[in-house]
mmCIF file of C-alpha atoms in Angstrom:
data_model
loop_
_atom_site.group_PDB
_atom_site.id
_atom_site.type_symbol
_atom_site.label_atom_id
_atom_site.label_comp_id
_atom_site.label_asym_id
_atom_site.label_seq_id
_atom_site.Cartn_x
_atom_site.Cartn_y
_atom_site.Cartn_z
ATOM 1 C CA MET A 1 52.504 225.806 97.746
ATOM 2 C CA SER A 2 54.156 222.420 97.773
ATOM 3 C CA VAL A 3 57.908 222.202 97.331
ATOM 4 C CA SER A 4 57.958 218.414 97.269
ATOM 5 C CA ASP A 5 59.032 216.249 94.346
ATOM 6 C CA ASP A 6 57.822 213.124 96.116
ATOM 7 C CA GLN A 7 54.105 213.310 95.291
ATOM 8 C CA PRO A 8 52.503 209.902 94.520
ATOM 9 C CA ARG A 9 51.734 209.265 90.868
ATOM 10 C CA VAL A 10 48.358 208.144 89.609
ATOM 11 C CA ARG A 11 49.509 205.325 87.371
ATOM 12 C CA ASP A 12 46.198 204.906 85.544
ATOM 13 C CA ASP A 13 46.330 208.527 84.372
ATOM 14 C CA GLN A 14 46.961 208.582 80.622
ATOM 15 C CA ARG A 15 49.101 211.672 81.049
ATOM 16 C CA TRP A 16 51.637 209.729 83.115
ATOM 17 C CA THR A 17 51.704 206.983 80.514
ATOM 18 C CA VAL A 18 52.477 209.480 77.769
ATOM 19 C CA ALA A 19 55.022 211.366 79.914
ATOM 20 C CA GLU A 20 56.932 208.180 80.676
ATOM 21 C CA ARG A 21 56.876 207.113 77.019
ATOM 22 C CA VAL A 22 58.282 210.461 75.930
ATOM 23 C CA ALA A 23 60.941 210.381 78.656
ATOM 24 C CA GLU A 24 62.008 206.879 77.654
ATOM 25 C CA ALA A 25 62.278 207.901 73.998
ATOM 26 C CA ILE A 26 64.375 210.956 74.906
ATOM 27 C CA ARG A 27 66.755 208.895 77.016
ATOM 28 C CA ARG A 28 67.112 206.358 74.210
ATOM 29 C CA ARG A 29 67.797 208.959 71.501
ATOM 30 C CA PHE A 30 69.976 211.329 73.534
ATOM 31 C CA PRO A 31 71.747 209.130 76.120
ATOM 32 C CA ALA A 32 74.844 211.316 76.421
ATOM 33 C CA ASP A 33 73.035 214.666 76.518
ATOM 34 C CA VAL A 34 70.274 214.395 79.103
ATOM 35 C CA LEU A 35 70.920 215.115 82.780
ATOM 36 C CA ALA A 36 67.336 215.012 84.058
ATOM 37 C CA ILE A 37 63.730 214.749 82.893
ATOM 38 C CA ALA A 38 60.787 215.883 84.988
ATOM 39 C CA VAL A 39 57.106 216.690 84.929
ATOM 40 C CA HIS A 40 56.063 220.130 86.149
ATOM 41 C CA GLY A 41 52.754 221.955 86.280
ATOM 42 C CA PRO A 42 49.387 220.544 87.415
ATOM 43 C CA LEU A 43 50.362 216.916 86.910
ATOM 44 C CA ALA A 44 53.386 217.273 89.194
ATOM 45 C CA HIS A 45 51.131 218.297 92.081
ATOM 46 C CA GLY A 46 49.256 215.004 91.896
ATOM 47 C CA ASP A 47 45.959 216.449 93.090
ATOM 48 C CA ASP A 48 44.180 217.640 89.953
ATOM 49 C CA ASP A 49 41.699 215.720 87.824
ATOM 50 C CA GLY A 50 42.904 216.589 84.343
ATOM 51 C CA GLY A 51 42.370 213.057 83.089
ATOM 52 C CA GLY A 52 43.667 211.681 79.844
ATOM 53 C CA ASP A 53 42.958 214.794 77.780
ATOM 54 C CA GLY A 54 44.930 217.177 80.010
ATOM 55 C CA GLU A 55 48.352 218.708 79.482
ATOM 56 C CA VAL A 56 51.802 217.392 80.384
ATOM 57 C CA GLY A 57 54.517 219.942 81.086
ATOM 58 C CA LEU A 58 57.795 218.109 80.519
ATOM 59 C CA LEU A 59 61.221 219.528 81.373
ATOM 60 C CA VAL A 60 64.355 218.088 79.769
ATOM 61 C CA VAL A 61 67.630 219.245 81.314
ATOM 62 C CA THR A 62 70.777 218.803 79.235
ATOM 63 C CA TYR A 63 74.440 218.978 80.178
ATOM 64 C CA ARG A 64 75.245 221.546 77.496
ATOM 65 C CA PRO A 65 73.289 224.167 75.533
ATOM 66 C CA GLY A 66 72.036 223.161 72.114
ATOM 67 C CA THR A 67 71.939 219.439 72.796
ATOM 68 C CA GLY A 68 69.114 216.991 73.344
ATOM 69 C CA PRO A 69 65.693 217.336 71.689
ATOM 70 C CA ARG A 70 64.276 220.618 70.504
ATOM 71 C CA PRO A 71 61.564 222.372 72.513
ATOM 72 C CA ALA A 72 58.194 221.440 71.047
ATOM 73 C CA THR A 73 54.489 221.163 71.705
ATOM 74 C CA ARG A 74 52.530 218.266 70.259
ATOM 75 C CA ARG A 75 49.485 216.192 71.062
ATOM 76 C CA VAL A 76 50.394 212.558 71.676
ATOM 77 C CA ASP A 77 47.565 210.018 72.008
ATOM 78 C CA GLY A 78 45.163 212.814 72.895
ATOM 79 C CA VAL A 79 47.481 214.344 75.505
ATOM 80 C CA LEU A 80 49.069 217.747 74.901
ATOM 81 C CA VAL A 81 52.793 217.562 75.652
ATOM 82 C CA ASP A 82 54.671 220.831 76.167
ATOM 83 C CA LEU A 83 58.391 220.023 76.003
ATOM 84 C CA THR A 84 60.799 222.516 77.582
ATOM 85 C CA VAL A 85 64.500 221.882 76.964
ATOM 86 C CA ALA A 86 67.188 223.791 78.868
ATOM 87 C CA ALA A 87 70.852 223.412 79.693
ATOM 88 C CA ALA A 88 71.477 222.795 83.393
ATOM 89 C CA ASP A 89 73.502 225.958 84.059
ATOM 90 C CA ASP A 90 71.064 228.141 82.113
ATOM 91 C CA TYR A 91 68.062 226.778 83.997
ATOM 92 C CA LEU A 92 69.778 227.218 87.352
ATOM 93 C CA GLY A 93 70.473 230.804 86.305
ATOM 94 C CA GLN A 94 66.775 231.347 85.629
ATOM 95 C CA ALA A 95 65.919 229.839 89.005
ATOM 96 C CA ARG A 96 68.148 232.418 90.698
ATOM 97 C CA GLN A 97 66.309 235.366 89.125
ATOM 98 C CA LEU A 98 63.545 237.354 90.761
ATOM 99 C CA SER A 99 61.620 238.749 87.809
ATOM 100 C CA PRO A 100 58.226 240.503 87.578
ATOM 101 C CA LEU A 101 56.802 237.148 86.467
ATOM 102 C CA TRP A 102 58.167 235.278 89.494
ATOM 103 C CA PRO A 103 54.697 234.352 90.870
ATOM 104 C CA LEU A 104 54.001 232.523 87.585
ATOM 105 C CA THR A 105 57.388 230.808 87.149
ATOM 106 C CA ALA A 106 58.476 229.729 90.636
ATOM 107 C CA ASP A 107 56.300 226.628 90.747
ATOM 108 C CA ARG A 108 58.275 224.933 87.968
ATOM 109 C CA TYR A 109 61.440 225.207 90.052
ATOM 110 C CA VAL A 110 60.088 223.889 93.334
ATOM 111 C CA THR A 111 57.398 221.379 92.350
ATOM 112 C CA THR A 112 58.556 218.654 89.991
ATOM 113 C CA GLN A 113 58.161 214.923 89.528
ATOM 114 C CA ALA A 114 61.294 213.187 88.356
ATOM 115 C CA LEU A 115 61.144 210.765 85.456
ATOM 116 C CA HIS A 116 64.942 210.604 85.223
ATOM 117 C CA ASP A 117 67.248 212.230 87.748
ATOM 118 C CA PRO A 118 70.161 209.960 88.693
ATOM 119 C CA THR A 119 72.254 212.776 90.215
ATOM 120 C CA GLY A 120 69.494 214.504 92.205
ATOM 121 C CA TRP A 121 69.767 217.630 90.073
ATOM 122 C CA LEU A 122 66.103 218.548 90.511
ATOM 123 C CA ARG A 123 66.590 218.907 94.249
ATOM 124 C CA THR A 124 69.528 221.209 93.545
ATOM 125 C CA LEU A 125 67.244 223.275 91.311
ATOM 126 C CA ARG A 126 64.671 223.600 94.067
ATOM 127 C CA ASP A 127 67.257 224.439 96.714
ATOM 128 C CA GLU A 128 68.883 227.080 94.507
ATOM 129 C CA HIS A 129 65.550 228.814 93.962
ATOM 130 C CA LEU A 130 64.514 228.675 97.612
ATOM 131 C CA GLY A 131 67.949 229.921 98.611
ATOM 132 C CA ARG A 132 67.566 232.882 96.273
ATOM 133 C CA LEU A 133 64.234 233.723 97.856
ATOM 134 C CA ALA A 134 65.744 233.519 101.330
ATOM 135 C CA ARG A 135 68.419 236.038 100.325
ATOM 136 C CA ALA A 136 66.021 238.422 98.556
ATOM 137 C CA ARG A 137 65.583 241.863 100.072
ATOM 138 C CA PRO A 138 62.101 243.389 100.374
ATOM 139 C CA GLY A 139 63.043 246.052 97.847
ATOM 140 C CA GLU A 140 63.636 243.429 95.173
ATOM 141 C CA PHE A 141 60.068 242.202 95.434
ATOM 142 C CA SER A 142 58.767 245.781 95.408
ATOM 143 C CA THR A 143 60.786 246.621 92.295
ATOM 144 C CA ALA A 144 59.487 243.559 90.475
ATOM 145 C CA ALA A 145 55.932 244.303 91.642
ATOM 146 C CA ARG A 146 56.201 247.845 90.324
ATOM 147 C CA GLN A 147 57.095 246.542 86.855
ATOM 148 C CA SER A 148 54.099 244.208 86.895
ATOM 149 C CA TRP A 149 51.924 247.088 88.073
ATOM 150 C CA TYR A 150 52.932 249.224 85.091
ATOM 151 C CA ARG A 151 51.980 246.377 82.757
ATOM 152 C CA GLY A 152 48.624 245.958 84.498
ATOM 153 C CA SER A 153 47.876 249.668 84.534
ATOM 154 C CA ALA A 154 48.635 249.997 80.816
ATOM 155 C CA ALA A 155 46.438 246.992 79.990
ATOM 156 C CA HIS A 156 43.612 248.353 82.140
ATOM 157 C CA SER A 157 43.755 251.773 80.466
ATOM 158 C CA ARG A 158 43.765 250.155 77.050
ATOM 159 C CA ALA A 159 40.818 247.950 77.986
ATOM 160 C CA ALA A 160 38.831 250.965 79.146
ATOM 161 C CA ARG A 161 39.448 252.844 75.880
ATOM 162 C CA LEU A 162 38.512 249.828 73.800
ATOM 163 C CA ALA A 163 35.298 249.422 75.773
ATOM 164 C CA GLU A 164 34.437 253.064 75.065
ATOM 165 C CA TRP A 165 34.940 252.357 71.368
ATOM 166 C CA TYR A 166 32.687 249.255 71.634
ATOM 167 C CA GLU A 167 35.619 246.985 70.748
ATOM 168 C CA THR A 168 34.288 244.457 73.216
ATOM 169 C CA ASP A 169 36.385 241.424 72.304
ATOM 170 C CA GLN A 170 39.661 243.324 72.385
ATOM 171 C CA ALA A 171 38.631 245.053 75.600
ATOM 172 C CA LEU A 172 38.026 241.681 77.260
ATOM 173 C CA LEU A 173 41.450 240.446 76.176
ATOM 174 C CA MET A 174 43.171 243.495 77.615
ATOM 175 C CA LEU A 175 41.104 243.239 80.793
ATOM 176 C CA GLY A 176 42.328 239.664 81.157
ATOM 177 C CA GLU A 177 45.921 240.907 80.894
ATOM 178 C CA ALA A 178 45.215 243.553 83.521
ATOM 179 C CA ARG A 179 43.744 240.952 85.899
ATOM 180 C CA LEU A 180 46.778 238.694 85.527
ATOM 181 C CA ALA A 181 49.255 241.532 85.993
ATOM 182 C CA ALA A 182 47.429 242.705 89.122
ATOM 183 C CA ALA A 183 47.502 239.129 90.404
ATOM 184 C CA THR A 184 51.279 238.963 89.924
ATOM 185 C CA VAL A 185 51.647 242.245 91.825
ATOM 186 C CA THR A 186 49.747 240.714 94.717
ATOM 187 C CA GLY A 187 51.942 237.623 94.520
ATOM 188 C CA LEU A 188 55.141 239.666 94.588
ATOM 189 C CA LEU A 189 54.049 241.900 97.454
ATOM 190 C CA SER A 190 53.022 238.879 99.527
ATOM 191 C CA ARG A 191 55.812 236.559 98.274
ATOM 192 C CA THR A 192 53.234 234.085 96.992
ATOM 193 C CA TYR A 193 53.620 232.066 93.815
ATOM 194 C CA PHE A 194 50.918 230.314 91.813
ATOM 195 C CA ARG A 195 50.582 227.148 89.781
ATOM 196 C CA ASP A 196 49.494 228.921 86.603
ATOM 197 C CA PRO A 197 47.717 232.111 85.443
ATOM 198 C CA GLY A 198 44.289 230.671 86.215
ATOM 199 C CA ASP A 199 45.364 229.856 89.754
ATOM 200 C CA ALA A 200 46.795 233.370 90.108
ATOM 201 C CA VAL A 201 43.598 235.249 89.276
ATOM 202 C CA ARG A 202 41.456 232.792 91.222
ATOM 203 C CA ARG A 203 43.473 232.926 94.437
ATOM 204 C CA THR A 204 43.757 236.712 94.355
ATOM 205 C CA GLY A 205 40.019 237.183 93.809
ATOM 206 C CA LEU A 206 40.488 238.710 90.363
ATOM 207 C CA ALA A 207 38.825 235.977 88.323
ATOM 208 C CA GLY A 208 35.789 237.605 86.765
ATOM 209 C CA ALA A 209 36.605 241.060 88.162
ATOM 210 C CA ASP A 210 35.130 243.812 85.997
ATOM 211 C CA MET A 211 36.823 246.981 84.781
ATOM 212 C CA THR A 212 35.955 248.994 87.872
ATOM 213 C CA GLU A 213 37.014 246.279 90.302
ATOM 214 C CA VAL A 214 40.388 245.799 88.597
ATOM 215 C CA GLY A 215 40.903 249.561 88.661
ATOM 216 C CA VAL A 216 40.250 249.631 92.407
ATOM 217 C CA VAL A 217 42.803 246.844 92.938
ATOM 218 C CA LEU A 218 45.423 248.654 90.871
ATOM 219 C CA THR A 219 44.849 251.878 92.782
ATOM 220 C CA ARG A 220 45.244 250.078 96.090
ATOM 221 C CA GLN A 221 48.429 248.443 94.860
ATOM 222 C CA ALA A 222 49.826 251.803 93.755
ATOM 223 C CA ASP A 223 49.246 253.116 97.275
ATOM 224 C CA GLU A 224 51.010 250.121 98.780
ATOM 225 C CA LEU A 225 53.994 250.502 96.460
ATOM 226 C CA ALA A 226 54.250 254.173 97.435
ATOM 227 C CA ALA A 227 54.124 253.191 101.098
ATOM 228 C CA ARG A 228 57.028 250.825 100.458
ATOM 229 C CA GLY A 229 59.216 253.712 99.449
ATOM 230 C CA ARG A 230 58.734 254.518 95.788
ATOM 231 C CA PRO A 231 55.563 255.791 94.071
ATOM 232 C CA VAL A 232 54.585 254.454 90.664
ATOM 233 C CA ASP A 233 54.594 258.049 89.351
ATOM 234 C CA GLY A 234 57.916 259.848 89.054
ATOM 235 C CA THR A 235 59.994 262.430 87.236
ATOM 236 C CA VAL A 236 62.145 262.276 84.140
ATOM 237 C CA ASP A 237 65.180 261.923 86.390
ATOM 238 C CA ASP A 238 63.520 258.955 88.117
ATOM 239 C CA LEU A 239 63.014 257.326 84.726
ATOM 240 C CA LEU A 240 66.587 257.849 83.583
ATOM 241 C CA THR A 241 68.160 256.704 86.845
ATOM 242 C CA GLY A 242 66.057 253.537 87.064
#
């Protein structure tokens, strides 16, 4: 995945027009509060064809918590704008975490397009996250993967029961959760992050996988986690000692 924030912008893309208008308005209304503003998500990569009706993921970084605009999601001139607002120290703290959802969150720390960043804070954000990954021990990824595996296994079991009860719609929803959780396990075990949930299931071969196929993947992952030193099944003492 790209870690560059220097991707060329497609200036005739309506999403960029809207993103820049929103950024300008934020800077005008909150001049003393805003440290940086950036685009993240598909638009930041500069190689998708979302067009004018796509989504803009906009990050607003403030100097202090509780300042600047409120987080919000609105459609502006036909473009969906998802506004994330975070204090600089809080967001850096998130970037230093290695959670079970890391494969789905890392991209927003390492792939951004600056709309306002006079101090180079976005590069600090990227470097902090990459530095955390460089210091991570293999066991940290395995622990996070195990938590994702439990979520996937529970969703898969629930999907199977719902299918037996002919609750097809609910079963499909739970199967989707199981696919995504299994994809995050794969990402954690291979130290691979994804652009979004759709990218995760596509790149791991789980898009469209049926109940049996997802079950096979989960079983294989359980074996790999056991081989890495700790089975997914344990005792009461294992549970209480973490």
